[in-house]
PDB file of C-alpha atoms in Angstrom:
ATOM      1  CA  UNK A   1     -34.696  -8.458  35.768  1.00 44.00           C
ATOM      2  CA  UNK A   2     -33.529  -6.423  32.703  1.00 42.00           C
ATOM      3  CA  UNK A   3     -33.022  -3.413  34.871  1.00 43.00           C
ATOM      4  CA  UNK A   4     -30.633  -5.038  36.934  1.00 47.00           C
ATOM      5  CA  UNK A   5     -29.059  -6.531  33.848  1.00 44.00           C
ATOM      6  CA  UNK A   6     -28.636  -3.139  32.490  1.00 38.00           C
ATOM      7  CA  UNK A   7     -27.282  -1.643  35.588  1.00 36.00           C
ATOM      8  CA  UNK A   8     -24.828  -4.262  35.950  1.00 39.00           C
ATOM      9  CA  UNK A   9     -23.591  -3.606  32.351  1.00 41.00           C
ATOM     10  CA  UNK A  10     -23.780   0.081  32.697  1.00 36.00           C
ATOM     11  CA  UNK A  11     -21.782   0.118  36.183  1.00 39.00           C
ATOM     12  CA  UNK A  12     -19.122  -2.433  34.293  1.00 40.00           C
ATOM     13  CA  UNK A  13     -18.456   0.032  31.631  1.00 39.00           C
ATOM     14  CA  UNK A  14     -18.418   3.065  33.883  1.00 42.00           C
ATOM     15  CA  UNK A  15     -15.427   1.076  35.917  1.00 42.00           C
ATOM     16  CA  UNK A  16     -13.823  -0.135  32.665  1.00 41.00           C
ATOM     17  CA  UNK A  17     -14.111   3.413  31.380  1.00 42.00           C
ATOM     18  CA  UNK A  18     -12.735   4.737  34.539  1.00 43.00           C
ATOM     19  CA  UNK A  19      -9.678   2.461  34.548  1.00 44.00           C
ATOM     20  CA  UNK A  20      -8.662   3.538  30.961  1.00 48.00           C
ATOM     21  CA  UNK A  21      -9.227   7.281  31.889  1.00 57.00           C
ATOM     22  CA  UNK A  22      -6.975   6.743  34.776  1.00 82.00           C
ATOM     23  CA  UNK A  23      -3.950   5.144  33.011  1.00 93.00           C
ATOM     24  CA  UNK A  24      -0.715   6.654  33.648  1.00 96.00           C
ATOM     25  CA  UNK A  25       1.417   7.539  30.415  1.00 98.00           C
ATOM     26  CA  UNK A  26       3.433   4.433  30.974  1.00 97.00           C
ATOM     27  CA  UNK A  27       0.276   2.372  31.106  1.00 97.00           C
ATOM     28  CA  UNK A  28      -1.014   3.741  28.019  1.00 97.00           C
ATOM     29  CA  UNK A  29       2.235   3.193  26.207  1.00 98.00           C
ATOM     30  CA  UNK A  30       2.218  -0.473  27.580  1.00 98.00           C
ATOM     31  CA  UNK A  31      -1.575  -1.002  26.492  1.00 97.00           C
ATOM     32  CA  UNK A  32      -0.497   0.401  23.004  1.00 97.00           C
ATOM     33  CA  UNK A  33       2.732  -2.247  23.029  1.00 97.00           C
ATOM     34  CA  UNK A  34       0.229  -5.144  23.741  1.00 97.00           C
ATOM     35  CA  UNK A  35      -2.151  -4.010  20.796  1.00 97.00           C
ATOM     36  CA  UNK A  36       0.860  -4.743  18.649  1.00 96.00           C
ATOM     37  CA  UNK A  37       1.634  -7.986  20.233  1.00 97.00           C
ATOM     38  CA  UNK A  38      -1.912  -9.339  19.959  1.00 97.00           C
ATOM     39  CA  UNK A  39      -2.237  -7.984  16.414  1.00 96.00           C
ATOM     40  CA  UNK A  40      -5.019  -5.822  17.324  1.00 96.00           C
ATOM     41  CA  UNK A  41      -7.503  -5.158  14.515  1.00 96.00           C
ATOM     42  CA  UNK A  42      -6.828  -1.476  14.350  1.00 94.00           C
ATOM     43  CA  UNK A  43      -3.012  -1.836  14.206  1.00 94.00           C
ATOM     44  CA  UNK A  44      -3.598  -4.471  11.592  1.00 95.00           C
ATOM     45  CA  UNK A  45      -5.616  -1.805   9.601  1.00 94.00           C
ATOM     46  CA  UNK A  46      -2.832   0.552   9.797  1.00 92.00           C
ATOM     47  CA  UNK A  47      -0.395  -2.120   8.362  1.00 91.00           C
ATOM     48  CA  UNK A  48      -2.938  -3.011   5.711  1.00 91.00           C
ATOM     49  CA  UNK A  49      -2.884   0.756   4.651  1.00 89.00           C
ATOM     50  CA  UNK A  50       0.665   0.899   4.781  1.00 87.00           C
ATOM     51  CA  UNK A  51       1.183  -2.025   2.636  1.00 89.00           C
ATOM     52  CA  UNK A  52      -1.485  -0.979  -0.166  1.00 87.00           C
ATOM     53  CA  UNK A  53       1.430   1.931  -0.664  1.00 87.00           C
ATOM     54  CA  UNK A  54       4.271  -0.527  -1.272  1.00 87.00           C
ATOM     55  CA  UNK A  55       4.540  -1.772  -4.985  1.00 88.00           C
ATOM     56  CA  UNK A  56       4.178  -5.647  -4.236  1.00 92.00           C
ATOM     57  CA  UNK A  57       2.109  -8.246  -5.903  1.00 93.00           C
ATOM     58  CA  UNK A  58      -1.021  -9.461  -3.694  1.00 94.00           C
ATOM     59  CA  UNK A  59       0.946 -12.568  -2.755  1.00 96.00           C
ATOM     60  CA  UNK A  60       4.300 -10.437  -1.630  1.00 96.00           C
ATOM     61  CA  UNK A  61       1.648  -8.295   0.209  1.00 95.00           C
ATOM     62  CA  UNK A  62       0.366 -11.468   2.025  1.00 96.00           C
ATOM     63  CA  UNK A  63       3.811 -12.626   2.949  1.00 97.00           C
ATOM     64  CA  UNK A  64       5.045  -9.251   3.844  1.00 95.00           C
ATOM     65  CA  UNK A  65       1.935  -8.805   6.354  1.00 96.00           C
ATOM     66  CA  UNK A  66       2.369 -12.274   7.868  1.00 96.00           C
ATOM     67  CA  UNK A  67       6.359 -11.292   8.491  1.00 97.00           C
ATOM     68  CA  UNK A  68       5.103  -8.087  10.112  1.00 96.00           C
ATOM     69  CA  UNK A  69       2.364  -9.968  12.203  1.00 96.00           C
ATOM     70  CA  UNK A  70       5.153 -12.503  13.201  1.00 96.00           C
ATOM     71  CA  UNK A  71       7.385  -9.546  14.564  1.00 95.00           C
ATOM     72  CA  UNK A  72       4.685  -7.655  16.416  1.00 96.00           C
ATOM     73  CA  UNK A  73       3.647 -10.920  18.205  1.00 96.00           C
ATOM     74  CA  UNK A  74       7.441 -11.272  19.053  1.00 96.00           C
ATOM     75  CA  UNK A  75       8.199  -7.842  20.138  1.00 97.00           C
ATOM     76  CA  UNK A  76       9.636  -7.902  23.740  1.00 98.00           C
ATOM     77  CA  UNK A  77       9.560  -4.286  25.507  1.00 98.00           C
ATOM     78  CA  UNK A  78      10.726  -2.929  28.758  1.00 98.00           C
ATOM     79  CA  UNK A  79       9.344   0.360  29.978  1.00 98.00           C
ATOM     80  CA  UNK A  80      12.518   2.285  31.233  1.00 98.00           C
ATOM     81  CA  UNK A  81      11.443   5.650  32.160  1.00 98.00           C
ATOM     82  CA  UNK A  82       8.469   8.135  32.276  1.00 98.00           C
ATOM     83  CA  UNK A  83       8.782  12.025  32.525  1.00 98.00           C
ATOM     84  CA  UNK A  84       5.846  14.154  33.146  1.00 97.00           C
ATOM     85  CA  UNK A  85       5.961  17.852  32.559  1.00 97.00           C
ATOM     86  CA  UNK A  86       2.502  19.188  33.244  1.00 95.00           C
ATOM     87  CA  UNK A  87       0.282  18.162  30.321  1.00 96.00           C
ATOM     88  CA  UNK A  88       2.852  16.360  28.490  1.00 98.00           C
ATOM     89  CA  UNK A  89       4.697  13.261  29.010  1.00 98.00           C
ATOM     90  CA  UNK A  90       7.407  11.178  27.317  1.00 98.00           C
ATOM     91  CA  UNK A  91       7.741   7.310  28.165  1.00 98.00           C
ATOM     92  CA  UNK A  92      11.099   5.697  27.414  1.00 98.00           C
ATOM     93  CA  UNK A  93      11.204   2.006  26.556  1.00 97.00           C
ATOM     94  CA  UNK A  94      13.660  -0.430  25.203  1.00 98.00           C
ATOM     95  CA  UNK A  95      12.492  -2.901  22.286  1.00 98.00           C
ATOM     96  CA  UNK A  96      13.498  -6.108  20.897  1.00 98.00           C
ATOM     97  CA  UNK A  97      12.679  -7.068  17.580  1.00 98.00           C
ATOM     98  CA  UNK A  98      13.651  -9.126  14.669  1.00 97.00           C
ATOM     99  CA  UNK A  99      16.385  -7.613  12.852  1.00 97.00           C
ATOM    100  CA  UNK A 100      14.310  -7.144   9.586  1.00 97.00           C
ATOM    101  CA  UNK A 101      16.818  -4.388   8.319  1.00 97.00           C
ATOM    102  CA  UNK A 102      19.620  -6.762   8.650  1.00 97.00           C
ATOM    103  CA  UNK A 103      17.823  -9.230   6.252  1.00 97.00           C
ATOM    104  CA  UNK A 104      16.985  -6.649   3.740  1.00 96.00           C
ATOM    105  CA  UNK A 105      20.402  -5.287   3.699  1.00 96.00           C
ATOM    106  CA  UNK A 106      22.028  -8.769   3.052  1.00 97.00           C
ATOM    107  CA  UNK A 107      19.420  -9.253   0.008  1.00 97.00           C
ATOM    108  CA  UNK A 108      20.632  -6.143  -1.409  1.00 96.00           C
ATOM    109  CA  UNK A 109      24.018  -6.910  -1.041  1.00 96.00           C
ATOM    110  CA  UNK A 110      23.535 -10.032  -2.585  1.00 97.00           C
ATOM    111  CA  UNK A 111      21.929  -8.502  -5.457  1.00 97.00           C
ATOM    112  CA  UNK A 112      24.830  -6.471  -6.354  1.00 95.00           C
ATOM    113  CA  UNK A 113      27.160  -9.334  -6.834  1.00 95.00           C
ATOM    114  CA  UNK A 114      24.083 -11.750  -8.281  1.00 96.00           C
ATOM    115  CA  UNK A 115      22.254  -9.311 -10.381  1.00 95.00           C
ATOM    116  CA  UNK A 116      21.736 -11.773 -13.300  1.00 94.00           C
ATOM    117  CA  UNK A 117      20.010 -14.274 -11.084  1.00 95.00           C
ATOM    118  CA  UNK A 118      17.068 -11.549 -10.961  1.00 96.00           C
ATOM    119  CA  UNK A 119      16.604 -11.214 -14.727  1.00 95.00           C
ATOM    120  CA  UNK A 120      13.786 -12.441 -16.725  1.00 93.00           C
ATOM    121  CA  UNK A 121      14.424 -12.478 -20.462  1.00 93.00           C
ATOM    122  CA  UNK A 122      17.271 -10.466 -20.179  1.00 92.00           C
ATOM    123  CA  UNK A 123      15.719  -7.515 -18.062  1.00 94.00           C
ATOM    124  CA  UNK A 124      15.970  -7.150 -14.371  1.00 95.00           C
ATOM    125  CA  UNK A 125      12.890  -8.334 -12.815  1.00 95.00           C
ATOM    126  CA  UNK A 126      12.149  -6.507  -9.379  1.00 95.00           C
ATOM    127  CA  UNK A 127       9.261  -9.270  -8.416  1.00 95.00           C
ATOM    128  CA  UNK A 128      11.940 -11.860  -8.242  1.00 96.00           C
ATOM    129  CA  UNK A 129      14.396  -9.596  -6.076  1.00 97.00           C
ATOM    130  CA  UNK A 130      11.332  -8.732  -3.713  1.00 96.00           C
ATOM    131  CA  UNK A 131      10.533 -12.521  -3.318  1.00 97.00           C
ATOM    132  CA  UNK A 132      14.230 -13.195  -2.415  1.00 97.00           C
ATOM    133  CA  UNK A 133      13.975 -10.194  -0.257  1.00 97.00           C
ATOM    134  CA  UNK A 134      10.931 -11.596   1.851  1.00 97.00           C
ATOM    135  CA  UNK A 135      12.468 -15.071   1.871  1.00 97.00           C
ATOM    136  CA  UNK A 136      15.498 -13.640   3.563  1.00 97.00           C
ATOM    137  CA  UNK A 137      13.362 -11.460   6.416  1.00 97.00           C
ATOM    138  CA  UNK A 138      11.014 -14.655   6.646  1.00 97.00           C
ATOM    139  CA  UNK A 139      14.300 -16.775   7.596  1.00 97.00           C
ATOM    140  CA  UNK A 140      15.640 -13.996  10.035  1.00 96.00           C
ATOM    141  CA  UNK A 141      15.927 -15.014  13.589  1.00 96.00           C
ATOM    142  CA  UNK A 142      18.546 -12.362  14.642  1.00 97.00           C
ATOM    143  CA  UNK A 143      17.191  -9.787  16.831  1.00 97.00           C
ATOM    144  CA  UNK A 144      17.899  -5.842  17.554  1.00 97.00           C
ATOM    145  CA  UNK A 145      17.422  -3.667  20.648  1.00 97.00           C
ATOM    146  CA  UNK A 146      16.210   0.114  20.126  1.00 97.00           C
ATOM    147  CA  UNK A 147      15.655   2.757  22.458  1.00 97.00           C
ATOM    148  CA  UNK A 148      12.405   4.362  21.326  1.00 98.00           C
ATOM    149  CA  UNK A 149      10.571   7.332  23.134  1.00 98.00           C
ATOM    150  CA  UNK A 150       6.839   7.773  22.979  1.00 98.00           C
ATOM    151  CA  UNK A 151       5.161  11.365  23.581  1.00 98.00           C
ATOM    152  CA  UNK A 152       1.789  11.754  25.210  1.00 98.00           C
ATOM    153  CA  UNK A 153      -0.438  14.811  25.951  1.00 97.00           C
ATOM    154  CA  UNK A 154      -3.018  14.847  28.734  1.00 97.00           C
ATOM    155  CA  UNK A 155      -6.478  15.973  27.327  1.00 92.00           C
ATOM    156  CA  UNK A 156      -9.185  16.310  29.988  1.00 92.00           C
ATOM    157  CA  UNK A 157      -7.549  13.999  32.269  1.00 92.00           C
ATOM    158  CA  UNK A 158      -6.882  11.203  29.731  1.00 95.00           C
ATOM    159  CA  UNK A 159      -3.125  10.350  28.324  1.00 97.00           C
ATOM    160  CA  UNK A 160      -3.262  10.398  24.814  1.00 96.00           C
ATOM    161  CA  UNK A 161      -0.264   8.784  22.710  1.00 97.00           C
ATOM    162  CA  UNK A 162       0.765  11.244  19.878  1.00 97.00           C
ATOM    163  CA  UNK A 163       1.280   9.963  16.295  1.00 95.00           C
ATOM    164  CA  UNK A 164       4.210   7.724  16.218  1.00 95.00           C
ATOM    165  CA  UNK A 165       6.990   9.027  13.880  1.00 95.00           C
ATOM    166  CA  UNK A 166       8.707   7.135  11.133  1.00 93.00           C
ATOM    167  CA  UNK A 167      11.585   6.469  12.868  1.00 96.00           C
ATOM    168  CA  UNK A 168       9.868   4.974  15.558  1.00 96.00           C
ATOM    169  CA  UNK A 169       7.645   2.615  13.541  1.00 94.00           C
ATOM    170  CA  UNK A 170      10.531   1.477  11.608  1.00 95.00           C
ATOM    171  CA  UNK A 171      12.222   0.323  14.700  1.00 96.00           C
ATOM    172  CA  UNK A 172       8.999  -1.469  15.917  1.00 95.00           C
ATOM    173  CA  UNK A 173       8.935  -3.128  12.404  1.00 94.00           C
ATOM    174  CA  UNK A 174      12.373  -3.890  12.532  1.00 94.00           C
ATOM    175  CA  UNK A 175      13.157  -2.224   9.407  1.00 94.00           C
ATOM    176  CA  UNK A 176      15.205   0.819  10.926  1.00 96.00           C
ATOM    177  CA  UNK A 177      18.454   1.731   8.523  1.00 94.00           C
ATOM    178  CA  UNK A 178      20.831   1.943  11.734  1.00 92.00           C
ATOM    179  CA  UNK A 179      23.956   1.578   9.214  1.00 83.00           C
ATOM    180  CA  UNK A 180      23.434   5.157   8.155  1.00 82.00           C
ATOM    181  CA  UNK A 181      22.196   6.458  11.595  1.00 66.00           C
TER     182      UNK A 181
END
């Protein structure tokens, strides 16, 4: 009986592994985007690593993480094209995300005209401004569409996504500075 269960589990693993091994570049990208949408643990670990590099209080880090998790959960995407050239591929997709850049820019513009609101004991208090900026990001409902390109390589018959560049990550996070692009 144990041998039959073992064989069934082994067969299921072989079938699942075969399915992932045979994924096209577009299917790999779709899988990646769905991991963002589902707030996959590996994606959350990468987000945590990024947030620890920021100069934020613990409370601000928690708020910012929730903003980005919400951003990820609401990503809309549409794969537009797939180009394969030997062992290299490029997948074009359009994504729609909350325009967190716009919220950040509005907060910065507000700071320029209302600096005194962010002072504590006659000294600029960056923590106050960051709290304000996070509030603006939390309230943002506007969305923006971006076209991004994901590059892949075929290694031993398995398509592997290249590390995403900074611009692509900023677009996925909705913080890409399109004002200077």
